[in-house]
Coordinates of C-alpha atoms in Angstrom, one line a residue:
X173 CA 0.0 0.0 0.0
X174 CA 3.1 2.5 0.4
X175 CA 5.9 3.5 -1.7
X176 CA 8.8 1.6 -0.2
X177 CA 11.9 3.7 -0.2
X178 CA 13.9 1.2 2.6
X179 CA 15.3 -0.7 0.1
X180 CA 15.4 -3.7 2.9
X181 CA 15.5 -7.5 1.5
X182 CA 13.8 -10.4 2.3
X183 CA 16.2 -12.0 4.3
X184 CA 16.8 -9.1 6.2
X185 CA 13.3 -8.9 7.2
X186 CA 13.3 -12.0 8.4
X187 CA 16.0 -11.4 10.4
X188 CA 14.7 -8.5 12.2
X189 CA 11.4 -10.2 12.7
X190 CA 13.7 -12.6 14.3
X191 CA 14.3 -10.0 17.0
X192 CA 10.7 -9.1 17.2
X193 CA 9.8 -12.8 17.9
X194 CA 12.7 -13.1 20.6
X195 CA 11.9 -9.6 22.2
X196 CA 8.2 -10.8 22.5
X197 CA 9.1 -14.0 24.3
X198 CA 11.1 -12.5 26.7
X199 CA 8.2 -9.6 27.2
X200 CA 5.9 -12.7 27.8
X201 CA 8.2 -14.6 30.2
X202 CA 8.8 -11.4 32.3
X203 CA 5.3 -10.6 32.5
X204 CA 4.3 -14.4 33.7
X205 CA 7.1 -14.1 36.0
X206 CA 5.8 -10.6 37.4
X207 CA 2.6 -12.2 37.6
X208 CA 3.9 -15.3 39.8
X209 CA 5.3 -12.4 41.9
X210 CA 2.1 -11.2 43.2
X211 CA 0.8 -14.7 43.3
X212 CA 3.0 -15.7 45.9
X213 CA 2.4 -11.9 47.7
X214 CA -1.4 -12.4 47.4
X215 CA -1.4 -16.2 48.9
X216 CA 1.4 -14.7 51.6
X217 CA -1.1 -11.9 52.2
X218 CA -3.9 -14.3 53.0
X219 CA -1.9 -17.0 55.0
X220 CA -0.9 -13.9 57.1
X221 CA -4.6 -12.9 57.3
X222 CA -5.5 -16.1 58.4
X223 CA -2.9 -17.0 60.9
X224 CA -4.0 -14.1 63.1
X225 CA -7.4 -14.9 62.6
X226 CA -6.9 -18.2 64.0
X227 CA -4.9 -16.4 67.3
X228 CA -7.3 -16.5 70.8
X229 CA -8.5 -12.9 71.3
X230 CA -7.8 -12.1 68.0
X231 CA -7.7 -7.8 66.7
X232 CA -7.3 -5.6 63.6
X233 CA -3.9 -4.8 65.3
X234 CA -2.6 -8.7 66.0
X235 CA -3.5 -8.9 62.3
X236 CA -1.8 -6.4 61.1
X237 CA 1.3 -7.3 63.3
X238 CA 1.5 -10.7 61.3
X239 CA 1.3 -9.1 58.4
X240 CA 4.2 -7.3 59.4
X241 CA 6.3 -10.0 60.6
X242 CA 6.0 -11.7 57.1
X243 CA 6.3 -8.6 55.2
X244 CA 9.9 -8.2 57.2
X245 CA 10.4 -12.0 56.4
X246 CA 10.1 -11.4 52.4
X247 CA 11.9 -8.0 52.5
X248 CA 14.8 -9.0 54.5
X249 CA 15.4 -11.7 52.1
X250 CA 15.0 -9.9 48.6
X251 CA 16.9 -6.9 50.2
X252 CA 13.8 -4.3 50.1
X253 CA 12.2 -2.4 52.9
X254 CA 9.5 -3.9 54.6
X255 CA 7.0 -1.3 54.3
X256 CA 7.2 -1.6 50.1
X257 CA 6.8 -5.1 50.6
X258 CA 3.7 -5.4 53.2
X259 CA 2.5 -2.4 50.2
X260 CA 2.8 -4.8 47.6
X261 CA 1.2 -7.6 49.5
X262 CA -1.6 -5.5 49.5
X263 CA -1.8 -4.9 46.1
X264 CA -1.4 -7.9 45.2
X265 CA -4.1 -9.0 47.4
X266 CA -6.3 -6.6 45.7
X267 CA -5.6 -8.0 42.1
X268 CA -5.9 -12.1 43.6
X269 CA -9.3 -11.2 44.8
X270 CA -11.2 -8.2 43.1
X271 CA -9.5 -8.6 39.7
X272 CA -8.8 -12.8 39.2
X273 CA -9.5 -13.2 35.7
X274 CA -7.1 -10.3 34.9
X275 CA -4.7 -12.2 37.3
X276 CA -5.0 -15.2 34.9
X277 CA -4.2 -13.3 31.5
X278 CA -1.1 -11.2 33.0
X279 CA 0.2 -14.8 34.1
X280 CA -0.3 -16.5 30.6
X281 CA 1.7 -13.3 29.6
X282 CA -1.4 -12.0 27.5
X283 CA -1.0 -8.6 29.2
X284 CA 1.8 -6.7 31.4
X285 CA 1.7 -5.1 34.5
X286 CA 1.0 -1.6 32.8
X287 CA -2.3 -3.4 31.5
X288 CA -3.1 -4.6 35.1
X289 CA -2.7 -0.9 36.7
X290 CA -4.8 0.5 34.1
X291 CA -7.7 -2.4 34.7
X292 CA -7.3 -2.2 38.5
X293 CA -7.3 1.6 38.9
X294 CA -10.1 2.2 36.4
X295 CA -12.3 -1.3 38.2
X296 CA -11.4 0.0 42.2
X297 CA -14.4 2.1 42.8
X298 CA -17.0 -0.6 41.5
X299 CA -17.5 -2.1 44.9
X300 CA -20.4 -4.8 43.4
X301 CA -19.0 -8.0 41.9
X302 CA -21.1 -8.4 39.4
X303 CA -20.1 -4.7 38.2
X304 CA -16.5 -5.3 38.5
X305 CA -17.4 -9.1 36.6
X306 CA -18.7 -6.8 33.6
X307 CA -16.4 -4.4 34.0
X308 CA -13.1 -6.9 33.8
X309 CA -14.3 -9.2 31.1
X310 CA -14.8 -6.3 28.8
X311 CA -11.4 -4.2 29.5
X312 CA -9.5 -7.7 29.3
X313 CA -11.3 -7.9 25.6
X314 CA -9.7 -4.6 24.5
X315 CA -6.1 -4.9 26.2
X316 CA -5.3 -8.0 24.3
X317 CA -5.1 -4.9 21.6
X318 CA -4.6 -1.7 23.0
X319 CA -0.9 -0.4 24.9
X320 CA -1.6 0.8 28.6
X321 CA -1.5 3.9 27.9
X322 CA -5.0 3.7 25.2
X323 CA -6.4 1.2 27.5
X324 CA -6.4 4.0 30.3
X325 CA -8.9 6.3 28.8
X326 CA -11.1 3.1 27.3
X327 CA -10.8 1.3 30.8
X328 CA -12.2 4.9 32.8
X329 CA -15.1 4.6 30.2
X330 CA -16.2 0.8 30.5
X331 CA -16.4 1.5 34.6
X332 CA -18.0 4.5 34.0
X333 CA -20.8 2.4 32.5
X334 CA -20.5 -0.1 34.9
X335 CA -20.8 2.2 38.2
X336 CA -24.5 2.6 40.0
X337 CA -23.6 5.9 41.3
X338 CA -23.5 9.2 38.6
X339 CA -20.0 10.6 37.6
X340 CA -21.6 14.0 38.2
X341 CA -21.6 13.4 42.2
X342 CA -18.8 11.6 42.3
X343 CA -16.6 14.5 41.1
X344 CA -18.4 17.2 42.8
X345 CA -17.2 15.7 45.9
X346 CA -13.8 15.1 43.8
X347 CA -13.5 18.2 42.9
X348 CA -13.6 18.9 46.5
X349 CA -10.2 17.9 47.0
X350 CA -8.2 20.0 44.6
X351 CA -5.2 21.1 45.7
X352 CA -1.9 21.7 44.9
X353 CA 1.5 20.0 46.7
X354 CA 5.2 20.6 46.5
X355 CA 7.5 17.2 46.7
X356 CA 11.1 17.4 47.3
X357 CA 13.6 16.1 44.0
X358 CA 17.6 15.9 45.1
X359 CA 19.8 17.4 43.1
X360 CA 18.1 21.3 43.9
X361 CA 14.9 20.1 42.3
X362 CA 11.3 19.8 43.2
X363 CA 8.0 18.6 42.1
X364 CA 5.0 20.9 41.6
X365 CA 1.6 18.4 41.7
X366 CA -1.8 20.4 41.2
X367 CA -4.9 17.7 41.3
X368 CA -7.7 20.0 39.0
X369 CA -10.6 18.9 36.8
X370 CA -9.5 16.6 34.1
X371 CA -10.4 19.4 31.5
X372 CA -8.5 21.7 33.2
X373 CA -5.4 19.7 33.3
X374 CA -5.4 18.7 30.0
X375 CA -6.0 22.4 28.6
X376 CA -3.0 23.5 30.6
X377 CA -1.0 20.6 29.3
X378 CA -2.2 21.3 25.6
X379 CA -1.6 25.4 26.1
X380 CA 2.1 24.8 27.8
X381 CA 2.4 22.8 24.5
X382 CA 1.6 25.5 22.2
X383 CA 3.2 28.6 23.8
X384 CA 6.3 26.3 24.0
X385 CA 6.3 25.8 20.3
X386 CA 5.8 29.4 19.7
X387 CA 9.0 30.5 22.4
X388 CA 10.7 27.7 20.2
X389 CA 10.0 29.4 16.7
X390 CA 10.2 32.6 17.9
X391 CA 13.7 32.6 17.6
X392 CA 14.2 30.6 14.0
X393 CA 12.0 31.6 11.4
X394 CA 10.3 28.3 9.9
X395 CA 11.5 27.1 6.8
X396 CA 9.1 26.5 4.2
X397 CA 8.0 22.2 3.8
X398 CA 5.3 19.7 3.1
X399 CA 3.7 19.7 6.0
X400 CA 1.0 17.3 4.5
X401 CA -2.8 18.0 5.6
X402 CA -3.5 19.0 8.7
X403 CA -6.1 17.1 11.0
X404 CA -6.8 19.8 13.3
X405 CA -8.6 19.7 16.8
X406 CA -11.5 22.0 17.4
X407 CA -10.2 24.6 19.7
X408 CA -12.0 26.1 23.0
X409 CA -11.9 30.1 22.3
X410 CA -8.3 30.1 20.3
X411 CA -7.3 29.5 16.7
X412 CA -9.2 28.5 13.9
X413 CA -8.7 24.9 12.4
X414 CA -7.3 26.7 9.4
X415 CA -4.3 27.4 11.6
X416 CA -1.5 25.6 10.3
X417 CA -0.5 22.5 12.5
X418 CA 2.5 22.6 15.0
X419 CA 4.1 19.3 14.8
X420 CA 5.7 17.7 17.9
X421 CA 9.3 18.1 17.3
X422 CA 10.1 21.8 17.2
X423 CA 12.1 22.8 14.6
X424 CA 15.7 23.3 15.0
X425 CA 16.8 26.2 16.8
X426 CA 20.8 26.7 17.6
X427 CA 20.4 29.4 20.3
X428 CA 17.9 26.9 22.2
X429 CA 19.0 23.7 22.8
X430 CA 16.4 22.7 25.2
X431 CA 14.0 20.0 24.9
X432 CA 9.9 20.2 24.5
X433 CA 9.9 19.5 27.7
X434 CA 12.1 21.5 29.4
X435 CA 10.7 24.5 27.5
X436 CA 7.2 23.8 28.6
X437 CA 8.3 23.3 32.3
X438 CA 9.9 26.7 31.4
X439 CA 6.5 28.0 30.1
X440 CA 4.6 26.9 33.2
X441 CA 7.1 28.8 35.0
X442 CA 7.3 32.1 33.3
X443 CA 2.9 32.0 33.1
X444 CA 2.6 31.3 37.2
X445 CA 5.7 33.8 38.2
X446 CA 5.2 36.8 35.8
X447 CA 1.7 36.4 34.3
X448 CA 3.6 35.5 30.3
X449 CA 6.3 33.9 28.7
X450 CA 9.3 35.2 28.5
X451 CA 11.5 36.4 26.5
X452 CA 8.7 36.0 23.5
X453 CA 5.2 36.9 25.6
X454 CA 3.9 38.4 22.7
X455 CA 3.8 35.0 20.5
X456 CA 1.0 33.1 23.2
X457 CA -1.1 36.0 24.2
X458 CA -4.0 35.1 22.4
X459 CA -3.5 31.2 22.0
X460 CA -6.2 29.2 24.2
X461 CA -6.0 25.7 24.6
X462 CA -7.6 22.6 22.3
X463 CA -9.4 19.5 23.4
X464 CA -11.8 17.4 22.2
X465 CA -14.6 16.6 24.0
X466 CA -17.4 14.0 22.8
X467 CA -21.3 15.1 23.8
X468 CA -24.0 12.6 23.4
X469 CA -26.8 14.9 22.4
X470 CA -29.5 12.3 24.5
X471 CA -27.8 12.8 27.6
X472 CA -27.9 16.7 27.2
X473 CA -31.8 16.1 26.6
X474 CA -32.0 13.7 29.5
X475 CA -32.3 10.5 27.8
X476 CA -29.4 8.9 28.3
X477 CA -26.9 8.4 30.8
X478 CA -23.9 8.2 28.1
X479 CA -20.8 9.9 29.6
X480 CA -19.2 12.7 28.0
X481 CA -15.3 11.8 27.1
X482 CA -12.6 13.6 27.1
X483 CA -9.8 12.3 24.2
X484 CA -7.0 10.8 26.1
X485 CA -8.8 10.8 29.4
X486 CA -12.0 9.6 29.4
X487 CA -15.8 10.2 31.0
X488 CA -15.6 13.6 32.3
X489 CA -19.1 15.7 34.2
X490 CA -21.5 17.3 31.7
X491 CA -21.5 20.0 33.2
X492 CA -17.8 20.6 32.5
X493 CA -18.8 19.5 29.0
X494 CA -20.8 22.1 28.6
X495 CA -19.2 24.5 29.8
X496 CA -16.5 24.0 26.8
X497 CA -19.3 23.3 24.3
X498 CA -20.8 27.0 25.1
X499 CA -17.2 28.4 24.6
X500 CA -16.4 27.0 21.7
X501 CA -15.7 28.6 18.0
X502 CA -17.4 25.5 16.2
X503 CA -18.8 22.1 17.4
X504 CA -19.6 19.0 15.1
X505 CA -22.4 16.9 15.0
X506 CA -21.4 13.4 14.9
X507 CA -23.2 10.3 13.4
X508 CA -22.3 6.9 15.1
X509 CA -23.0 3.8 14.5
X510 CA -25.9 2.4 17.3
X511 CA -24.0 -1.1 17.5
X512 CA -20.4 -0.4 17.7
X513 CA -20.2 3.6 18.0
X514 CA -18.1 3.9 14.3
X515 CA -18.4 7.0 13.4
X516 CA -20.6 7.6 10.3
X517 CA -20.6 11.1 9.4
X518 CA -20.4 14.4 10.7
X519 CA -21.7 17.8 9.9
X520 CA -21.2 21.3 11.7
X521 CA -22.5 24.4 12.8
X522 CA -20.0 26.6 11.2
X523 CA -18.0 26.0 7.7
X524 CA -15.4 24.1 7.1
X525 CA -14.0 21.0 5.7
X526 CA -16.1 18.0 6.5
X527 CA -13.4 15.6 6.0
X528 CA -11.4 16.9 8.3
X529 CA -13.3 16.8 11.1
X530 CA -14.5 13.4 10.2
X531 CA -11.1 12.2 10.8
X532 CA -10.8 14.3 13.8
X533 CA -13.8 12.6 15.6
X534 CA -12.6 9.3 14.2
X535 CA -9.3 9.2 15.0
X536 CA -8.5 11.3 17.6
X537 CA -4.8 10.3 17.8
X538 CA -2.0 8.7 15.4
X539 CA -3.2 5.8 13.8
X540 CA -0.1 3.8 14.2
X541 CA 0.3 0.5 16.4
X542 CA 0.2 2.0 19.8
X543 CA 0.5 5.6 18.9
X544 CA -1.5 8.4 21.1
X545 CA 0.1 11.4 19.9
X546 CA -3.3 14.0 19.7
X547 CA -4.7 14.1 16.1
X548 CA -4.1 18.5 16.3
X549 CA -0.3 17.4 15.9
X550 CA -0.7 14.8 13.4
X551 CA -1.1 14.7 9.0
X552 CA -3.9 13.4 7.1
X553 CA -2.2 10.6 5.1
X554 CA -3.8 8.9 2.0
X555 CA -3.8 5.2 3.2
X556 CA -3.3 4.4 -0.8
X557 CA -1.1 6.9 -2.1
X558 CA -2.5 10.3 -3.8
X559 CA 0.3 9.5 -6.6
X560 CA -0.6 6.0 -7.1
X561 CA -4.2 6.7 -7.5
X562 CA -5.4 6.7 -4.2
X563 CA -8.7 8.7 -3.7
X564 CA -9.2 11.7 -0.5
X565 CA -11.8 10.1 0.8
X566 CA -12.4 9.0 4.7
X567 CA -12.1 5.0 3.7
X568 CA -8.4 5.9 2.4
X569 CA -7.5 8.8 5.1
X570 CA -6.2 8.4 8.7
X571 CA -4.0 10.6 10.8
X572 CA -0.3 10.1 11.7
X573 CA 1.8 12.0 13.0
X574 CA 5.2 13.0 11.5
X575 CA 7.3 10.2 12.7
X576 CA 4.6 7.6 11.5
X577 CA 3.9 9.2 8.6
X578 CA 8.0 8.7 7.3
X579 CA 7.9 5.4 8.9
X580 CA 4.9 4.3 6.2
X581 CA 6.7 5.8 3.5
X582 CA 9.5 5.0 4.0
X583 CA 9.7 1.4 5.3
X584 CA 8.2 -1.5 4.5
X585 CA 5.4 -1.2 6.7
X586 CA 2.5 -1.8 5.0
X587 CA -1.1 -0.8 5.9
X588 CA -4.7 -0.9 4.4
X589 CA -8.1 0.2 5.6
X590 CA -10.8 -2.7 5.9
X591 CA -13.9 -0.7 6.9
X592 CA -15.4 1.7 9.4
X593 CA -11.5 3.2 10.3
X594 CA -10.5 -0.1 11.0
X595 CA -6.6 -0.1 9.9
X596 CA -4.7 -3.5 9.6
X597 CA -1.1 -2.9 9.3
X598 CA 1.7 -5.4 8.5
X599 CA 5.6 -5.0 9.7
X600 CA 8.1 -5.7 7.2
X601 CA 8.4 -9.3 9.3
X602 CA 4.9 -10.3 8.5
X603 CA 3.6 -9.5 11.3
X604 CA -0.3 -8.3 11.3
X605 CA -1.8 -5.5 13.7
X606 CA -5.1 -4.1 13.7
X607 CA -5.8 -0.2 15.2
X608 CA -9.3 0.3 15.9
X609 CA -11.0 4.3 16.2
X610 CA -12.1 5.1 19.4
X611 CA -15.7 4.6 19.1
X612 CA -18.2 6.6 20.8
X613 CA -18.4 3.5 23.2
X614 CA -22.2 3.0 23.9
X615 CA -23.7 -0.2 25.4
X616 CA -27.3 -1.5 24.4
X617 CA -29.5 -4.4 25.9
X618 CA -31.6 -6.5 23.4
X619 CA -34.6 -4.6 24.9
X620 CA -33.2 -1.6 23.5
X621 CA -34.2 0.2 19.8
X622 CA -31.6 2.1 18.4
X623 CA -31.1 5.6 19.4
X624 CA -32.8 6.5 15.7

């Protein structure tokens, strides 16, 4: 499907899938091994447990003080404090018993522990079994395909459908606990840790971004490029999504030689301490943050209990939702699909190009194996190239972001669309992956009629 400029043989694909194959192995084996870790933590946890219980005049603190005895047992012999491991006893008495089927997978090495913090932290507040049942069958279903970091946002969802009590109260009480901490770092360094709204944080995140880019070009003029076609995020009271996209990497500047990072942590600074960035305060003045938020339009009217999601988070309040929707330049009107949330179409209250923002409510981040970079910082790429026919239409477009984009063009990877923004893409090795859109996840019982 892609004009291959590698120049790579067979045999030296075979080769290097001959790496892939080992490297996956291993990854398997460790993450069994991990797995067999907290086993024997979880069963140490309840022998401890059970011990006391079976003490005359047994109490919470006799308990505990087991617990303690075999936790200093296990640390003094792997050579790690006592607390960390009575910690991680816990823990891994929470995964034995609340979460066993996801035990089971990260054991056959079908999942890693980044998969099991995801499932565990997003399945904690269901305190019913038969929610966290649902709950755990269904995540498990979408790790086997998803990194941690995608199965995060897809995880918060699923519980969010799973928990009896409404996200609305939950975070007003949540939201009760904002705050903001300073941690101690050696080396004449320190943390700063602000707990906000999830819309909050990731607007500050998106508008560090953005004024970092601009302190960055500020300096070195951009040289002229093909930049490709810009997917670009609707924005909450800043540019328009004619803007020309920023990509990820700045571009090269010799005067600057910090990183994205340490320019943004820079940014944060200068915007707290003296109100703009410096030394180019002029250049981010008027830029707002961008993110995309998903509205079902029957829970605004009170006929559904669909969560609102935030890309790369997950369900946030409505009222939040809201908020950003009455704010906004633009919003779209998205189609889905009632069985499997595909998105179908999508028109808009203000002009502009439709096939854009089709991709931008599809895709909402790099369409490459394990990619999340935000679709704003990503190309439009013809699936089937524009110079080898290929047509611009949605069933031959998807977003990636610059390093992607060279990687399909200039690699062997090879990649084709098989229906409703499904991509299945093959490594130079052979090897098959499929990347699924985000859909507008929506669960209906049999009982149901579609939402038409």
């Amino acid at each position: 499907m892609t004009h291959d400029e590698s120049g790579i043989t067979a045999a030296e694909a075979a080769a290097a899938d001959r790496f892939v194959e080992r490297a996956l192995l291993a990854h398997r084996a460790i993450a069994a091994a991990q797995a067999a870790h907290v086993a024997v933590l979880a069963e140490a946890h309840a022998w401890a447990r059970s011990v006391a219980a079976s003490r005359p005049n047994a109490t919470s603190r006799t308990g505990d003080l087991e617990l303690r005895d075999l936790a200093a047992q296990v640390g003094a012999a792997l050579r790690v404090s006592d607390r960390t491991i009575q910690r991680r006893m816990d823990e891994a008495a929470t995964v034995s018993e609340l979460f066993p089927t996801t035990l089971r997978a990260w054991s056959s090495g079908e999942i890693d522990r980044g998969h099991v913090s995801a499932i565990v932290d997003a399945g904690l507040p269901l305190t019913r079994p038969e929610d966290r049942e649902w709950f755990e069958r269904r995540a498990l279903d979408r790790a086997n395909e998803l990194t941690p970091a995608q199965l995060r946002p897809v995880a918060r969802t699923l519980a969010e459908h799973a928990h009896p009590r409404s996200l609305d109260e939950r975070h007003a009480r949540a939201r009760g606990q904002r705050r903001v901490v300073v941690t101690d770092l050696d080396d004449g360094m320190a943390r700063l840790i602000a707990d906000l709204p999830a819309v909050l944080a990731y607007g500050i995140r998106d508008r560090l971004t953005t004024l970092a880019h601009h302190a960055r070009e500020a300096a070195a003029p951009e040289t002229a490029g093909d930049r490709g076609t810009s997917a670009r995020d609707s924005t909450v009271g800043g540019p328009s999504e004619q803007d020309s996209t920023v990509g990820d990497t700045p571009p090269p500047d010799v005067d600057d030689t910090r990183s994205l990072d340490e320019v943004r942590a820079d940014v944060f600074a200068d915007l707290l301490l003296a109100g703009v960035p410096t030394p180019h305060g002029e250049t981010g003045q008027n830029v707002a943050a961008r993110v995309q938020v998903t509205i079902p339009v029957l829970t605004v009217l009170g006929r559904s209990s669909e969560p609102c999601l935030l890309v790369g988070y997950g369900p946030i309040p409505l009222a939040d939702a809201l908020e950003l929707a009455a704010t906004a330049p633009g919003w779209d009107r998205v189609l889905t699909s009632p069985v499997d949330g595909s998105v179908l179409a999508v028109d808009r209250y203000r002009p502009s190009s439709s096939l854009r923002r089709l991709l931008r409510a599809r895709d909402e981040h790099c369409r490459f194996v394990g990619c999340r970079l935000a679709v704003s910082r990503c190309d439009a790429d013809h699936t089937i190239d524009h110079a080898h026919g290929g047509q611009t239409r949605a069933d031959n477009l998807a977003t990636l972001c610059r390093r992607h984009h060279v990687l399909k063009h200039r690699t062997q990877w090879q990649v084709e669309q098989v229906g409703r923004g499904l991509l299945r893409w093959q490594s130079p090795g052979g090897r098959s992956y499929v990347d699924r859109p985000a859909p507008m996840v929506r669960f209906l019982s049999d009982a149901d009629p579609p939402p038409f």
